[in-house]
Coordinates of C-alpha atoms in Angstrom, one line a residue:
M1255 CA -5.3 0.4 12.9
Q1256 CA -6.5 1.1 16.3
R1257 CA -4.7 3.6 18.4
S1258 CA -2.5 1.8 21.1
L1259 CA -3.1 2.5 24.7
P1260 CA 0.0 3.8 26.9
L1261 CA 1.9 1.1 28.9
L1262 CA 1.7 2.4 32.3
A1263 CA 2.9 -0.8 34.2
L1264 CA 3.3 -4.4 33.7
G1265 CA 0.4 -5.0 36.2
R1266 CA -2.1 -2.9 34.4
A1267 CA -1.2 -4.9 30.9
L1268 CA -1.8 -8.2 32.5
C1269 CA -5.2 -6.8 34.1
L1270 CA -5.8 -5.8 30.6
V1271 CA -5.4 -9.3 29.4
L1272 CA -7.6 -10.5 32.1
L1273 CA -10.4 -8.1 31.2
V1274 CA -10.1 -8.3 27.4
L1275 CA -9.8 -11.9 26.8
P1276 CA -12.7 -13.5 28.2
L1277 CA -14.9 -10.9 26.6
Q1278 CA -13.6 -11.9 23.0
A1279 CA -13.2 -15.3 23.7
Q1280 CA -16.9 -15.7 23.9
A1281 CA -17.0 -14.6 20.2
G1282 CA -13.8 -16.1 19.0
S1283 CA -13.0 -18.7 16.5
D1284 CA -13.6 -22.5 17.3
I1285 CA -11.7 -25.6 16.1
D1286 CA -13.8 -27.8 13.9
R1287 CA -11.2 -30.2 12.7
V1288 CA -7.7 -31.7 13.1
S1289 CA -6.0 -33.3 10.2
F1290 CA -2.5 -34.4 9.2
A1291 CA -0.6 -34.4 5.8
S1292 CA 2.8 -35.6 5.1
R1293 CA 5.6 -33.0 3.5
S1294 CA 6.0 -33.2 -0.2
D1295 CA 9.9 -33.6 0.5
G1296 CA 9.4 -36.5 3.1
K1297 CA 11.2 -34.5 5.9
G1298 CA 8.1 -34.3 8.3
Y1299 CA 4.5 -33.8 8.6
V1300 CA 1.8 -30.9 9.0
V1301 CA -0.9 -30.7 11.4
R1302 CA -3.8 -28.4 10.2
V1303 CA -6.0 -27.0 12.8
H1304 CA -9.2 -26.1 10.9
T1305 CA -10.9 -23.0 12.4
T1306 CA -14.1 -21.3 12.0
G1307 CA -12.5 -17.8 12.0
K1308 CA -9.1 -16.0 12.6
I1309 CA -7.1 -17.1 15.5
S1310 CA -5.3 -13.8 16.6
A1311 CA -2.3 -15.5 18.8
Y1312 CA -1.0 -18.9 19.5
S1313 CA 2.3 -20.5 20.5
V1314 CA 4.4 -23.8 20.6
E1315 CA 5.3 -25.2 23.9
R1316 CA 7.5 -28.2 24.5
P1317 CA 7.0 -29.7 28.0
S1318 CA 9.1 -32.7 27.1
P1319 CA 11.1 -33.8 24.1
T1320 CA 8.1 -36.2 23.3
E1321 CA 5.4 -33.7 23.4
V1322 CA 4.3 -30.7 21.7
Q1323 CA 1.8 -28.5 22.8
L1324 CA -0.2 -25.7 20.5
V1325 CA -2.1 -23.2 22.4
L1326 CA -4.5 -21.2 20.7
Y1327 CA -5.7 -18.2 22.4
R1328 CA -9.2 -16.7 22.4
A1329 CA -10.3 -20.0 20.8
G1330 CA -12.9 -22.7 21.4
I1331 CA -13.9 -26.1 20.3
A1332 CA -16.9 -26.8 17.9
A1333 CA -19.5 -29.1 19.2
S1334 CA -19.0 -31.4 16.2
V1335 CA -15.2 -31.1 15.8
R1336 CA -13.6 -33.9 13.6
R1337 CA -10.5 -35.7 14.8
D1338 CA -8.5 -37.2 12.2
D1339 CA -6.2 -40.3 13.1
A1340 CA -2.8 -39.3 14.2
R1341 CA -0.2 -39.8 11.6
G1342 CA 3.6 -39.6 11.0
P1343 CA 5.5 -38.7 14.0
V1344 CA 2.6 -38.3 16.2
Q1345 CA 1.4 -41.2 18.1
R1346 CA -1.8 -39.8 19.7
Y1347 CA -3.0 -36.3 20.4
A1348 CA -5.7 -34.6 22.8
I1349 CA -7.7 -31.4 22.7
H1350 CA -8.0 -29.5 26.0
P1351 CA -10.1 -26.3 26.6
S1352 CA -8.7 -24.1 29.3
D1353 CA -10.8 -20.8 29.9
D1354 CA -9.9 -18.4 27.0
R1355 CA -7.8 -20.8 25.1
V1356 CA -7.4 -24.5 23.6
V1357 CA -4.1 -26.5 24.1
L1358 CA -3.7 -29.2 21.6
S1359 CA -1.3 -31.7 23.1
F1360 CA 0.7 -34.1 20.5
Q1361 CA 2.8 -36.9 21.7
I1362 CA 5.5 -37.4 19.4
D1363 CA 7.3 -40.9 18.7
P1364 CA 10.6 -40.9 20.7
N1365 CA 12.4 -42.5 17.5
A1366 CA 11.1 -39.7 15.3
P1367 CA 12.2 -36.3 17.1
V1368 CA 10.9 -33.3 15.2
E1369 CA 11.3 -29.5 15.3
A1370 CA 7.7 -27.7 16.0
K1371 CA 6.8 -24.3 14.3
A1372 CA 3.3 -22.8 14.0
Y1373 CA 2.3 -20.5 11.4
P1374 CA -0.9 -19.1 9.6
D1375 CA -2.4 -20.7 6.5
R1376 CA -2.0 -18.0 3.6
D1377 CA -5.4 -19.1 2.0
S1378 CA -7.6 -19.7 5.0
D1379 CA -7.8 -18.9 8.8
D1380 CA -6.3 -22.3 9.6
V1381 CA -3.3 -22.7 11.9
L1382 CA -0.6 -24.8 10.8
L1383 CA 1.7 -26.9 13.0
G1384 CA 5.0 -28.0 11.2
L1385 CA 6.7 -31.1 12.4
T1386 CA 10.3 -31.4 10.8
Y1387 CA 12.3 -34.6 11.4
T1388 CA 15.8 -33.5 12.8
Q1389 CA 17.0 -37.1 12.0
P1390 CA 15.5 -39.7 9.6
P1391 CA 12.8 -41.6 11.4
A1392 CA 13.9 -45.1 12.2
G1393 CA 14.7 -47.4 15.1
P1394 CA 16.0 -46.5 18.3
A1395 CA 18.7 -43.9 18.0
V1396 CA 22.4 -44.1 19.6
A1397 CA 22.8 -41.6 22.2
G1398 CA 25.6 -39.9 20.3
Q1399 CA 23.6 -39.6 17.2
A1400 CA 20.9 -38.0 19.3
D1401 CA 23.2 -35.5 20.9
A1402 CA 24.5 -34.5 17.5
A1403 CA 21.0 -34.1 15.8
S1404 CA 20.1 -32.1 18.9
N1405 CA 22.9 -29.6 18.3
E1406 CA 22.5 -29.4 14.8
H1407 CA 18.7 -28.9 15.5
W1408 CA 19.3 -25.8 17.7
A1409 CA 22.2 -24.2 15.7
L1410 CA 21.3 -20.9 14.2
D1411 CA 21.3 -22.3 10.7
C1412 CA 18.6 -20.1 9.0
L1413 CA 18.4 -16.4 9.0
V1414 CA 15.3 -14.4 7.4
L1415 CA 15.9 -10.9 6.1
D1416 CA 13.1 -8.6 5.4
A1417 CA 13.7 -5.6 3.2
G1418 CA 10.8 -3.1 4.2
H1419 CA 8.4 -1.8 1.6
G1420 CA 8.8 -2.4 -2.2
G1421 CA 6.9 -2.2 -5.3
H1422 CA 4.0 0.3 -5.3
D1423 CA 4.9 0.8 -1.6
G1424 CA 7.9 3.1 -1.8
G1425 CA 8.1 3.9 2.1
A1426 CA 9.5 6.9 3.3
T1427 CA 10.6 9.4 0.7
S1428 CA 12.7 12.5 1.1
N1429 CA 15.8 14.6 -0.2
G1430 CA 15.8 12.1 -3.2
V1431 CA 15.9 8.8 -1.2
R1432 CA 13.2 6.2 -1.3
E1433 CA 13.2 4.0 1.8
K1434 CA 12.5 0.8 -0.5
D1435 CA 15.6 1.4 -2.3
I1436 CA 17.6 1.8 0.9
T1437 CA 16.2 -1.3 2.5
L1438 CA 16.7 -3.5 -0.4
A1439 CA 20.3 -2.7 -0.9
V1440 CA 21.4 -2.9 2.7
T1441 CA 19.6 -6.2 3.3
K1442 CA 21.1 -8.0 0.3
K1443 CA 24.6 -6.7 1.7
V1444 CA 23.9 -8.3 5.0
G1445 CA 22.7 -11.5 3.3
Q1446 CA 26.1 -11.8 1.2
Y1447 CA 27.9 -11.0 4.4
V1448 CA 26.3 -13.7 6.3
K1449 CA 26.5 -16.3 3.4
D1450 CA 30.2 -15.6 2.9
Q1451 CA 31.6 -15.5 6.6
L1452 CA 29.0 -17.5 8.4
G1453 CA 28.0 -20.1 5.8
I1454 CA 24.3 -20.4 7.1
R1455 CA 21.1 -20.2 4.8
V1456 CA 19.7 -16.8 4.1
V1457 CA 16.1 -16.5 3.2
Y1458 CA 14.8 -13.1 1.7
T1459 CA 11.2 -12.0 2.1
R1460 CA 11.9 -10.0 -1.1
D1461 CA 15.2 -10.0 -3.2
N1462 CA 13.7 -7.4 -6.0
D1463 CA 11.4 -4.3 -6.2
T1464 CA 8.4 -6.4 -5.3
F1465 CA 5.3 -5.5 -3.0
I1466 CA 5.0 -8.3 -0.2
P1467 CA 2.1 -7.9 2.2
L1468 CA 3.0 -7.8 5.9
H1469 CA 1.2 -11.3 6.6
E1470 CA 3.2 -12.7 3.9
R1471 CA 6.5 -11.9 5.0
G1472 CA 5.6 -13.4 8.1
R1473 CA 4.5 -16.7 6.6
I1474 CA 7.6 -16.8 4.5
A1475 CA 9.8 -16.6 7.7
N1476 CA 7.6 -19.3 9.7
E1477 CA 7.8 -21.5 6.7
S1478 CA 11.2 -21.4 5.9
C1479 CA 12.4 -22.7 9.4
G1480 CA 14.0 -19.5 10.1
K1481 CA 15.7 -19.0 13.5
L1482 CA 16.0 -15.5 13.5
F1483 CA 14.3 -12.5 11.5
V1484 CA 15.5 -9.1 10.8
S1485 CA 13.4 -6.4 9.3
I1486 CA 15.3 -3.4 7.8
H1487 CA 13.6 -0.1 7.3
A1488 CA 14.7 3.9 7.2
N1489 CA 13.1 6.4 9.4
A1490 CA 11.2 9.8 8.9
A1491 CA 10.1 12.7 10.7
G1492 CA 8.5 16.0 10.6
S1493 CA 11.6 17.7 11.8
R1494 CA 14.7 17.7 9.1
S1495 CA 17.0 17.5 12.4
A1496 CA 15.9 14.3 13.6
K1497 CA 18.7 11.8 13.1
G1498 CA 19.9 8.4 14.5
S1499 CA 19.3 4.6 14.4
E1500 CA 17.1 2.5 16.5
T1501 CA 16.1 -1.2 16.8
Y1502 CA 12.7 -2.5 17.9
F1503 CA 11.3 -5.8 19.3
L1504 CA 7.6 -6.8 19.8
G1505 CA 5.7 -5.2 22.7
L1506 CA 3.7 -2.1 23.6
H1507 CA 5.2 1.3 22.7
K1508 CA 6.5 3.6 25.8
S1509 CA 7.0 6.6 23.9
D1510 CA 5.2 9.0 21.5
S1511 CA 8.1 8.7 19.1
A1512 CA 7.8 4.8 19.1
H1513 CA 4.0 4.9 18.5
D1514 CA 4.7 7.4 15.5
V1515 CA 7.3 4.9 13.9
M1516 CA 4.8 2.0 14.4
E1517 CA 1.8 3.8 13.0
R1518 CA 3.9 4.6 9.9
E1519 CA 5.2 1.1 9.2
N1520 CA 2.0 -0.5 10.0
G1521 CA -0.1 2.0 7.7
V1522 CA 1.3 -0.3 4.8
V1523 CA -1.6 -2.5 5.3
A1524 CA -3.9 0.4 3.6
L1525 CA -1.8 -0.6 0.4
E1526 CA -2.8 -4.3 0.6
S1527 CA -5.6 -6.0 -1.0
D1528 CA -7.2 -7.5 2.2
P1529 CA -6.6 -5.0 5.4
G1530 CA -9.3 -7.1 7.0
L1531 CA -6.7 -9.8 7.6
Y1532 CA -5.5 -7.9 10.4
A1533 CA -8.8 -7.2 12.3
G1534 CA -7.8 -9.1 15.5
F1535 CA -4.3 -7.1 15.8
D1536 CA -4.8 -4.7 18.8
D1537 CA -3.0 -3.9 22.1
A1538 CA -4.5 -7.2 23.9
A1539 CA -3.0 -9.3 21.0
V1540 CA 0.5 -7.7 21.3
I1541 CA 0.3 -8.6 25.1
V1542 CA -0.8 -12.0 24.3
Q1543 CA 1.7 -12.7 22.0
T1544 CA 4.6 -11.1 24.3
L1545 CA 3.7 -13.1 27.0
A1546 CA 3.4 -16.5 24.9
T1547 CA 6.8 -16.0 23.6
T1548 CA 8.7 -14.5 26.6
A1549 CA 11.9 -16.6 25.4
Y1550 CA 11.7 -15.1 21.9
Q1551 CA 11.3 -11.7 23.5
R1552 CA 14.4 -11.7 25.6
E1553 CA 16.6 -13.0 22.4
S1554 CA 15.0 -10.3 20.2
E1555 CA 15.9 -7.5 23.1
R1556 CA 19.4 -9.2 23.0
L1557 CA 19.9 -9.1 19.5
A1558 CA 18.6 -5.5 19.4
S1559 CA 21.1 -4.6 21.7
L1560 CA 23.9 -5.9 19.8
I1561 CA 22.7 -4.0 16.6
Q1562 CA 22.5 -0.6 18.2
D1563 CA 26.0 -1.2 20.1
Q1564 CA 27.4 -1.8 16.6
F1565 CA 25.9 1.0 15.0
E1566 CA 27.1 3.3 17.7
H1567 CA 30.4 2.2 18.3
R1568 CA 31.6 0.5 15.2
A1569 CA 29.5 2.6 12.7
D1570 CA 29.6 5.8 14.6
R1571 CA 26.1 6.3 14.2
P1572 CA 23.9 8.2 16.6
S1573 CA 21.8 5.7 18.4
R1574 CA 18.3 6.4 19.5
G1575 CA 18.2 3.2 21.6
V1576 CA 16.5 -0.3 21.8
K1577 CA 12.5 0.3 21.9
Q1578 CA 9.4 -1.6 21.7
A1579 CA 6.3 -1.4 19.7
G1580 CA 3.4 -3.4 18.1
F1581 CA 4.9 -3.9 14.6
L1582 CA 2.7 -6.4 12.6
V1583 CA 5.4 -8.0 10.7
L1584 CA 7.1 -8.8 14.2
W1585 CA 3.8 -10.1 15.4
R1586 CA 3.8 -12.6 12.4
A1587 CA 6.9 -13.9 13.1
S1588 CA 7.3 -17.0 15.2
M1589 CA 11.0 -16.7 16.3
P1590 CA 13.2 -14.1 17.6
A1591 CA 12.5 -10.8 15.6
V1592 CA 13.6 -7.3 15.2
L1593 CA 13.1 -4.3 13.2
V1594 CA 15.9 -1.9 12.5
E1595 CA 15.4 1.8 11.6
L1596 CA 18.7 2.8 9.6
G1597 CA 18.3 6.2 9.9
F1598 CA 16.2 9.2 8.8
V1599 CA 15.7 9.9 5.1
T1600 CA 14.1 13.4 6.0
N1601 CA 17.5 14.3 7.5
P1602 CA 19.5 15.7 4.7
D1603 CA 23.0 14.3 6.0
E1604 CA 21.8 11.1 6.9
A1605 CA 19.6 11.0 3.5
R1606 CA 23.2 11.3 1.8
F1607 CA 24.7 8.8 4.1
L1608 CA 21.9 6.2 3.3
R1609 CA 22.3 6.3 -0.4
S1610 CA 25.9 6.3 -0.7
E1611 CA 27.5 2.9 -1.2
S1612 CA 29.9 3.3 1.7
G1613 CA 27.1 4.2 4.0
Q1614 CA 25.1 1.3 3.0
D1615 CA 28.2 -1.2 3.1
L1616 CA 29.0 0.2 6.9
L1617 CA 25.4 -0.2 8.0
A1618 CA 25.1 -3.6 6.6
S1619 CA 28.5 -4.8 8.1
A1620 CA 27.3 -3.5 11.6
I1621 CA 24.1 -5.7 11.2
F1622 CA 26.2 -8.6 10.0
R1623 CA 28.5 -8.3 13.0
S1624 CA 25.6 -8.3 15.5
I1625 CA 24.2 -11.2 13.8
R1626 CA 27.5 -12.9 14.3
D1627 CA 27.9 -12.2 17.8
Y1628 CA 24.3 -13.1 18.5
K1629 CA 25.1 -16.6 16.7
E1630 CA 28.2 -17.1 18.8
Q1631 CA 26.3 -16.4 22.1
Y1632 CA 23.2 -18.4 21.3
E1633 CA 25.1 -21.5 20.3
R1634 CA 27.6 -21.2 23.1
G1635 CA 24.9 -20.9 25.6
F1636 CA 23.1 -23.9 24.2
R1637 CA 26.2 -25.9 24.5
F1638 CA 26.5 -25.0 27.9
A1639 CA 22.9 -26.0 28.6
V1640 CA 23.2 -29.5 27.1
N1641 CA 26.6 -30.2 28.6

């Protein structure tokens, strides 16, 4: 991992983007084909953007209900780019180069509204744009039906829970506690609370003692149509007195302690079969992703604040606050996403609490309550926006 640069000010960060991106764009990846394929379940289409190399950052924009834009940063267009005919809900599309990026604009059939999400292909450098029907494609929709479909589309109906580490990656280990065991136990408890009391779909990146690469965790989140991503971990420090919980969202770290946590969690890539998959990840990539997904970052910070409030005031845990850092597992998730550090396995008292059934129940219920509160605020805010 390249050591991150300190964040002095937003202006300096923006200058870094302007200085770094044009240089990298010259050696960036090119789009050499755009193709379309229907989903096997008949619920939508997938647009495949074939590339000559890794695309380090991308975003999806919705200028209007009938237009989807896929923005690829530090990318170009091959001289012999192949454009397959538009299919499914896409009536036509255009490819526009714009300085250090390429914008693909897709015009959507108004009688076939879709939800759009982008994610990396697991077996290549291609970027996939999933277009999922929000209502069966047919004739013109009745206004009331369209409103109902829209509200259903924006409901927080799918949560992705990520238990950190697993398999041959034990994570932080101290005082007879292994991080991978604590994270799995708490994650499954959170999932059960959510399913039982909120009735929404829960997707686990792992539900047993299995090693899942970081890029695969992001792919699972993106392909499951998740609306929220929560990655659960336990902390470690050189001092036995370090204690407390903290919750992160994606951004440049602002303290040495946040940098140390990021380095430890990102260090998992050394245990993966192809660490080269993360070659494009550095400070500039984090800046691009945070600027491209500003709305997600605001939602991520809001959820992180709710989690820390629950830990401090309901679970009576020392709070180390809400922080930012460049975690690879958050960088890959195209949705609001947070990483939770439950406590320190290197602190004997916290280690006992983390491995106890009552401690795990308390932590899981605190995370559940924050998700419940976030869901209520999220959906209430959307209803106000559309009424």
